[in-house]
mmCIF file of C-alpha atoms in Angstrom:
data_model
loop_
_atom_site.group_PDB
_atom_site.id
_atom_site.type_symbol
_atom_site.label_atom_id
_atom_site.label_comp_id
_atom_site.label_asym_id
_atom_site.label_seq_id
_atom_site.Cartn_x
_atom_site.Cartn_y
_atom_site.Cartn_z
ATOM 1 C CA UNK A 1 -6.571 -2.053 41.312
ATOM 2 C CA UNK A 2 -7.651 1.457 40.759
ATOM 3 C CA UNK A 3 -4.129 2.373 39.209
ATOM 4 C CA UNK A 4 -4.580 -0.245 36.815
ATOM 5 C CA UNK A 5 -8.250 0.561 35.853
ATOM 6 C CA UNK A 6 -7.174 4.272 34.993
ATOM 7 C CA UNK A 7 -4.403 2.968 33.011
ATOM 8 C CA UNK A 8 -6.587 0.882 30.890
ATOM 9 C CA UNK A 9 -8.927 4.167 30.824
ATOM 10 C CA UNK A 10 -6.521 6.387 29.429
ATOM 11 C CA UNK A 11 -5.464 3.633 26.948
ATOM 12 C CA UNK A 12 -8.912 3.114 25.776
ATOM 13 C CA UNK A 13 -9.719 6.977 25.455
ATOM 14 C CA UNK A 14 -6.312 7.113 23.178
ATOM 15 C CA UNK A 15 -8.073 4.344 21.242
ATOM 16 C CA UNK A 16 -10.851 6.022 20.402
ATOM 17 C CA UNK A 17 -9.489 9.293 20.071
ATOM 18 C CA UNK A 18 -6.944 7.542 17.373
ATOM 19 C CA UNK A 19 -9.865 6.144 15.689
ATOM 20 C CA UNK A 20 -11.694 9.907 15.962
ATOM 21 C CA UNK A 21 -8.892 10.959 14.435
ATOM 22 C CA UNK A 22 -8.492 9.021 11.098
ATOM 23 C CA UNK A 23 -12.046 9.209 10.635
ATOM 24 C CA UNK A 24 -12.316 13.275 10.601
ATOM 25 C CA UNK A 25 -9.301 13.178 8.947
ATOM 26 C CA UNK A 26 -10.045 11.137 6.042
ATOM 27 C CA UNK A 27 -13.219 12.432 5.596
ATOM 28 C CA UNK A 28 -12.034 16.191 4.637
ATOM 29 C CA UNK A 29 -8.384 15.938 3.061
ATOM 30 C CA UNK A 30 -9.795 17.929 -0.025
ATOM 31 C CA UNK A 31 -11.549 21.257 2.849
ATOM 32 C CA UNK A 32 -8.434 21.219 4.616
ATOM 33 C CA UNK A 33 -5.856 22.658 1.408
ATOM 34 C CA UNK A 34 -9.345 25.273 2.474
ATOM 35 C CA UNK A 35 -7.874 26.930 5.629
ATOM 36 C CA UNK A 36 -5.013 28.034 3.344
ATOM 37 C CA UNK A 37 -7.158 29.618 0.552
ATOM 38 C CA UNK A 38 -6.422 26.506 -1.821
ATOM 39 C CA UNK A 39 -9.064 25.151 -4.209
ATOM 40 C CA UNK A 40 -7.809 21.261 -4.493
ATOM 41 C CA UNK A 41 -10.447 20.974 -7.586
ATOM 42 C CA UNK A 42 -7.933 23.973 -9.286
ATOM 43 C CA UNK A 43 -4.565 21.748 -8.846
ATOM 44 C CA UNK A 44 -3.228 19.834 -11.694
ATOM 45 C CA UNK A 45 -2.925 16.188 -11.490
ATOM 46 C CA UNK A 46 0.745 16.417 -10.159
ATOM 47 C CA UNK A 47 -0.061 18.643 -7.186
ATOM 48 C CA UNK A 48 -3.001 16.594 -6.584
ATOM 49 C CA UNK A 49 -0.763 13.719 -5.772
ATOM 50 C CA UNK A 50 2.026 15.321 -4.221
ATOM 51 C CA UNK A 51 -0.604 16.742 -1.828
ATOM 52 C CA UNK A 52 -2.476 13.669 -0.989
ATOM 53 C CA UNK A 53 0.923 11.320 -0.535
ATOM 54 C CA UNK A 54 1.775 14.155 1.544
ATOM 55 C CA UNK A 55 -1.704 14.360 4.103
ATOM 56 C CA UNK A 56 -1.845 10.454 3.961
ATOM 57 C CA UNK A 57 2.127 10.121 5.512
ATOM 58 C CA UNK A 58 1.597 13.151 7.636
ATOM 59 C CA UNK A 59 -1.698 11.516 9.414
ATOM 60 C CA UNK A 60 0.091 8.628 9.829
ATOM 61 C CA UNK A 61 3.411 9.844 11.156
ATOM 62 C CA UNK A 62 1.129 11.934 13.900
ATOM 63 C CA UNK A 63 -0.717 8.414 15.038
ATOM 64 C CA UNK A 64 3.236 6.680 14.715
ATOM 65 C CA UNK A 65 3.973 9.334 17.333
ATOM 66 C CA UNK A 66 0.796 8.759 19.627
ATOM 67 C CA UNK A 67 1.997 5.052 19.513
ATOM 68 C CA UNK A 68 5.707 5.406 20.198
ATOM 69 C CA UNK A 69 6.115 3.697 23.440
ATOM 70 C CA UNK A 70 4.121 0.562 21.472
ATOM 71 C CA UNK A 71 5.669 0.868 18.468
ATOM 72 C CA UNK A 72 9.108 1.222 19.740
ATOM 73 C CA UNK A 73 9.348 -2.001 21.624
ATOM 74 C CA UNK A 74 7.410 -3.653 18.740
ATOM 75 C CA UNK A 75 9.481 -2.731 16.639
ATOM 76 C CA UNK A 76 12.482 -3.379 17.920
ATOM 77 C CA UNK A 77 11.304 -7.392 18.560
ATOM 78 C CA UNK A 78 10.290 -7.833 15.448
ATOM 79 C CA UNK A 79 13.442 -6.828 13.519
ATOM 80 C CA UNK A 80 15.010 -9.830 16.038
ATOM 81 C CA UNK A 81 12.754 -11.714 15.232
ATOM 82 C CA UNK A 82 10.877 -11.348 11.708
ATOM 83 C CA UNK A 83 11.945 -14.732 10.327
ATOM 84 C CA UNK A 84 10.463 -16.416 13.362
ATOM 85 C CA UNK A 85 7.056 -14.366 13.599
ATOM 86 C CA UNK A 86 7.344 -14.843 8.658
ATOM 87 C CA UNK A 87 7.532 -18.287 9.734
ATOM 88 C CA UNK A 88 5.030 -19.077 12.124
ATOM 89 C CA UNK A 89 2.136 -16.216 10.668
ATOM 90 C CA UNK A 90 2.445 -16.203 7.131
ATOM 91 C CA UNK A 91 0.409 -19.565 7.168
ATOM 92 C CA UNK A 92 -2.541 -17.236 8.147
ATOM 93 C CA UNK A 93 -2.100 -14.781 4.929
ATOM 94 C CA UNK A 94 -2.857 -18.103 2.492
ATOM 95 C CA UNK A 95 -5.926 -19.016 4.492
ATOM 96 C CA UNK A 96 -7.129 -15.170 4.549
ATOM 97 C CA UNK A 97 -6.629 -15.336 0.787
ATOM 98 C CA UNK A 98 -9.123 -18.448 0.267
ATOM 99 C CA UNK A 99 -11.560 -17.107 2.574
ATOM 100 C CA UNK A 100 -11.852 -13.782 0.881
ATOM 101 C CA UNK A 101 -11.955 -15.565 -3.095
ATOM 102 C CA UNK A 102 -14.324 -17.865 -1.676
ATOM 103 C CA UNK A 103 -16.633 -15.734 0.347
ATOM 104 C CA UNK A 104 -15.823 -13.056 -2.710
ATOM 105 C CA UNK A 105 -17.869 -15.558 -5.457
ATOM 106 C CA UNK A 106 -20.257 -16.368 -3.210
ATOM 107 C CA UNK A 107 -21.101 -12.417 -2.579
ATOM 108 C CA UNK A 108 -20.983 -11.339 -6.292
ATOM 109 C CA UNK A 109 -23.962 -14.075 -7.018
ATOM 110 C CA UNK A 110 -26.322 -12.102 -4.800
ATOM 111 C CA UNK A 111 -25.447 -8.905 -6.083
ATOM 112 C CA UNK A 112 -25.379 -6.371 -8.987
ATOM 113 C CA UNK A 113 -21.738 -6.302 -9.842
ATOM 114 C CA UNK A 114 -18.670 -8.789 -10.452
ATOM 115 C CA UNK A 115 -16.416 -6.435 -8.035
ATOM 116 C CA UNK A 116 -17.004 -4.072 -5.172
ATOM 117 C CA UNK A 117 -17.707 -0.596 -5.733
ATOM 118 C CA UNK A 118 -14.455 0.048 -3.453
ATOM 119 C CA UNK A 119 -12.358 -1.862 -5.860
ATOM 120 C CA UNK A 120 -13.466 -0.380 -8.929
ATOM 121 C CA UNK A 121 -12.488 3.022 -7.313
ATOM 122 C CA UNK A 122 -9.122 1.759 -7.055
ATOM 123 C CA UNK A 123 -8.520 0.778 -10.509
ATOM 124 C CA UNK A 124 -10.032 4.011 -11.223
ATOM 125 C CA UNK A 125 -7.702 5.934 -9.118
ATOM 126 C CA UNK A 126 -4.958 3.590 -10.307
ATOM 127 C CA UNK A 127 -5.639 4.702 -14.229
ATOM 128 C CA UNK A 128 -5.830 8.597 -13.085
ATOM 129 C CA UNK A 129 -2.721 8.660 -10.794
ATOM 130 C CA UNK A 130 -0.716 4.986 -10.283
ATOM 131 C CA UNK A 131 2.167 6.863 -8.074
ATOM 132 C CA UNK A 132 -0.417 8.051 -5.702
ATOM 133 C CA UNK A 133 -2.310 4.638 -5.615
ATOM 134 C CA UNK A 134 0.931 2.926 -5.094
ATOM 135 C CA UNK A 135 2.107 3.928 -2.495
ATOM 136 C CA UNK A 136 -0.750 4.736 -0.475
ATOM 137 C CA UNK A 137 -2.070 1.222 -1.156
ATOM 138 C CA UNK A 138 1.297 -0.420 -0.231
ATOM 139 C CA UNK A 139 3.119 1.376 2.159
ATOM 140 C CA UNK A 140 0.935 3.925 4.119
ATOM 141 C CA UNK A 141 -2.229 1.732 4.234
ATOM 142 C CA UNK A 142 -0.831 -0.942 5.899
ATOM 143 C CA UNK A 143 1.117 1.399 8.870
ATOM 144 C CA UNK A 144 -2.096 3.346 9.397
ATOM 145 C CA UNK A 145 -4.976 0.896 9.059
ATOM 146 C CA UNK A 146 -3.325 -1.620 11.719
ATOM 147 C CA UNK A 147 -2.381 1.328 13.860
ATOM 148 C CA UNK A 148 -5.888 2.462 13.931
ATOM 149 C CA UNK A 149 -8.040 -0.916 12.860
ATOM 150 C CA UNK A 150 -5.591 -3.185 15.571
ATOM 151 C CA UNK A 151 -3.742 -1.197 17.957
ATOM 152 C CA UNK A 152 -6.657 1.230 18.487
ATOM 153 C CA UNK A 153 -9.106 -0.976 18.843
ATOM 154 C CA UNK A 154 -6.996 -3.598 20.742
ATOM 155 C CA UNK A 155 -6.729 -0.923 23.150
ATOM 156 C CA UNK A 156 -10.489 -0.299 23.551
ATOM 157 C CA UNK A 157 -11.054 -4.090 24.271
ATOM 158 C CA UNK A 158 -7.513 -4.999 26.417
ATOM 159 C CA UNK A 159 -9.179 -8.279 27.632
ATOM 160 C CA UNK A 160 -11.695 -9.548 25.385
ATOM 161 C CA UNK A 161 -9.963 -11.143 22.046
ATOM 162 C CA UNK A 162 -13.263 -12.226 20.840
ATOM 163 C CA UNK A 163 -15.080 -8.172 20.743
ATOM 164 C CA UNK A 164 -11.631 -7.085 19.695
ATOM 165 C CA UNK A 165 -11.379 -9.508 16.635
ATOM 166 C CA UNK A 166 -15.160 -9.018 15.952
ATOM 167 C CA UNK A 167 -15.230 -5.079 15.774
ATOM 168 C CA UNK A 168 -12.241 -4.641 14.472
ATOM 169 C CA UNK A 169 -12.758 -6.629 11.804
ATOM 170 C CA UNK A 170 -15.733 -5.767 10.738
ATOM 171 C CA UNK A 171 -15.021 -2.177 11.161
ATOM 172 C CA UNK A 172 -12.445 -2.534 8.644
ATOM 173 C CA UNK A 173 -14.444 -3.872 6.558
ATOM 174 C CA UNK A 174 -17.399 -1.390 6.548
ATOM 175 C CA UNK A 175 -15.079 1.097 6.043
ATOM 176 C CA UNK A 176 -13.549 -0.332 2.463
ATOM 177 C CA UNK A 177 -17.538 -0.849 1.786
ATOM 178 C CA UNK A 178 -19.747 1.810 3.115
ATOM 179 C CA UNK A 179 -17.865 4.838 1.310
ATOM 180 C CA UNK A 180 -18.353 3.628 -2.105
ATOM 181 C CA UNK A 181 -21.747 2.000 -1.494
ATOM 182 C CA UNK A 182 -23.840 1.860 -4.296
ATOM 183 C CA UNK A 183 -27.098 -0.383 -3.779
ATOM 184 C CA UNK A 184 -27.883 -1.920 0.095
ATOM 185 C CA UNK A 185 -27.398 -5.715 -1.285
ATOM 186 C CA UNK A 186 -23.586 -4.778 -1.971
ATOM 187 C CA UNK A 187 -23.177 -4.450 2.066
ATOM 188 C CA UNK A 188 -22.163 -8.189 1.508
ATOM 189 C CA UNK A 189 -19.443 -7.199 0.385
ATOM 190 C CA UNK A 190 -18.390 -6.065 4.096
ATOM 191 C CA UNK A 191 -17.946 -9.624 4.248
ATOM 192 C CA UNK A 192 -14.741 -10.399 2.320
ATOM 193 C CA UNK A 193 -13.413 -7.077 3.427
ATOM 194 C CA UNK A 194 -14.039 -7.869 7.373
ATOM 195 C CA UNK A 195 -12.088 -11.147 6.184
ATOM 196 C CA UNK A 196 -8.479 -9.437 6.430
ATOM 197 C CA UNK A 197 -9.613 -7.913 9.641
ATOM 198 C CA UNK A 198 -10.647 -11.083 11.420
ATOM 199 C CA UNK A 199 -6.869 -12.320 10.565
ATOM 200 C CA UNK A 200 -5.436 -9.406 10.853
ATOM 201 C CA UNK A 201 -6.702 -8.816 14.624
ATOM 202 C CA UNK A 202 -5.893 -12.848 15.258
ATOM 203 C CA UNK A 203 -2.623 -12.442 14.517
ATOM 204 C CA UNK A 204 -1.661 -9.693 16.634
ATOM 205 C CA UNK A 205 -3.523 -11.339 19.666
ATOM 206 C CA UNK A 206 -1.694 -14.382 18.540
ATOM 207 C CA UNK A 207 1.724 -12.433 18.487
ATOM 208 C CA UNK A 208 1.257 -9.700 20.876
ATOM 209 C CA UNK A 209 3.303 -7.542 18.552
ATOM 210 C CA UNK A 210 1.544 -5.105 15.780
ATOM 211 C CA UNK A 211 4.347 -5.005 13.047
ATOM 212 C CA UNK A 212 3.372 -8.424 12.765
ATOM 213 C CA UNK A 213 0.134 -7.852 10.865
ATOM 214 C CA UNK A 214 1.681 -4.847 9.373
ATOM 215 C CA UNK A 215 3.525 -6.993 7.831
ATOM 216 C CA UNK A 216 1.117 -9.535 6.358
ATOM 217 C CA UNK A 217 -0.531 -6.615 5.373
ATOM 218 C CA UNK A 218 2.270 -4.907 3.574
ATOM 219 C CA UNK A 219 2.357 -8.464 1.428
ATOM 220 C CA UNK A 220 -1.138 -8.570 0.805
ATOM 221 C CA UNK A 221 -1.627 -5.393 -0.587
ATOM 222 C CA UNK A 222 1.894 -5.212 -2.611
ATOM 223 C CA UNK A 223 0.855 -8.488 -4.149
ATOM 224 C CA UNK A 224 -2.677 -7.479 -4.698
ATOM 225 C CA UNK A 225 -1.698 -4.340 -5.706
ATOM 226 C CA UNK A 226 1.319 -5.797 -8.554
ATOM 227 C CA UNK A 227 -1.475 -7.703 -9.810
ATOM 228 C CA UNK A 228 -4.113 -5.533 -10.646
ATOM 229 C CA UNK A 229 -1.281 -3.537 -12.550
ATOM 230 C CA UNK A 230 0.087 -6.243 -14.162
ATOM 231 C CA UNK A 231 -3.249 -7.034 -15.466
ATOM 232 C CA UNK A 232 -4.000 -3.486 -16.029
ATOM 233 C CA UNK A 233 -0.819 -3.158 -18.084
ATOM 234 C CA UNK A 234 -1.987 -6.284 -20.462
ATOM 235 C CA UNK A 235 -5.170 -5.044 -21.142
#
């Protein structure tokens, strides 16, 4: 019994150090070119992507690491199994999508804008530098936000699905909303960002295995993602 409640311990202390983790480090990619004398404002555009695509993978790759001996196994299972766990969770990806239109129009009535401030910084970035918008958006975003926004916080609540869907989704959410806040009333838009969360966490107490909601993640945000430059592209 003790064993078992130092296991669960340690796991929850790598939680939260994970979670330490990607918030320090997303909160000073630009100071840290500073240890090495580099002024990121004084880069061109090119650097400026290379560099960022590069800190985003790295930070990512170190959590992949901390994980190994979860990811591993997952990973493994779900390469037997992917058509089984497509099959079964992808159901859960269409109803996530109504929720966050619907709850999405219901938001922008109460507030000052048609989109969240988070979004238009995307198709800001996306105009500025697509390649580094890309693939952050699609491929690293997905690996690191269920490694730290599931797995992490999975690990901090082993027992309880309910606290572990709750925080974790709205976690998630606050973060895509706080950063980029502009007036108080758009905190409702923490709403159809938690939205992904909520699923996102179901699924992988529902599956037990976290490249499952990598997955539906990966599919959200390539499809979202195609979209908005599609639509950027025609107008």
């Amino acid at each position: 019994m003790e064993k078992e409640k130092n296991i669960e311990l340690r796991s929850a202390l790598t939680g939260l150090g994970v979670i330490l983790l990607y918030l320090i480090a997303s909160s000073f990619p630009y100071e840290f070119l500073g240890i090495f004398g580099i002024n990121y404002d004084n880069l061109n555009i090119t650097l400026k992507t290379i560099y960022l695509i590069t800190y985003e993978i790295s930070l990512t790759l170190i959590i992949v690491y901390i994980y190994r001996k979860d990811i591993i196994p997952n990973f493994k299972d779900f390469i037997k199994n992917n058509i089984k766990y497509f099959k079964k969770y992808i159901k859960y990806w269409f109803i996530m999508l109504i929720l966050m239109i619907g709850s999405n129009l219901i938001v922008t009535f109460f507030t000052t804008t048609d989109i969240a401030a988070n979004q238009e910084s995307i198709i800001e970035t996306l105009k500025k530098a697509p390649i580094y918008i890309f693939i952050i958006t699609v491929f690293v975003a997905p690996i690191l936000e269920e490694l730290v926004f599931r797995l992490s916080f999975r690990k901090i609540f082993p027992k309880t699905d309910i606290l572990f869907i709750f925080f974790s989704g709205l976690i998630f959410g606050g973060m895509h909303v706080i950063g980029t806040l502009e007036h108080l009333v758009d905190l409702l838009f923490i709403i159809p960002y938690s939205i992904p969360g909520f699923i996102f966490a179901y699924v992988y107490t529902k599956s037990k295995n976290i490249c499952v909601p990598i997955s539906l993640h990966f599919i959200h945000n390539g499809i979202m993602m195609s979209l908005q430059i599609l639509l950027f592209l025609l107008t």
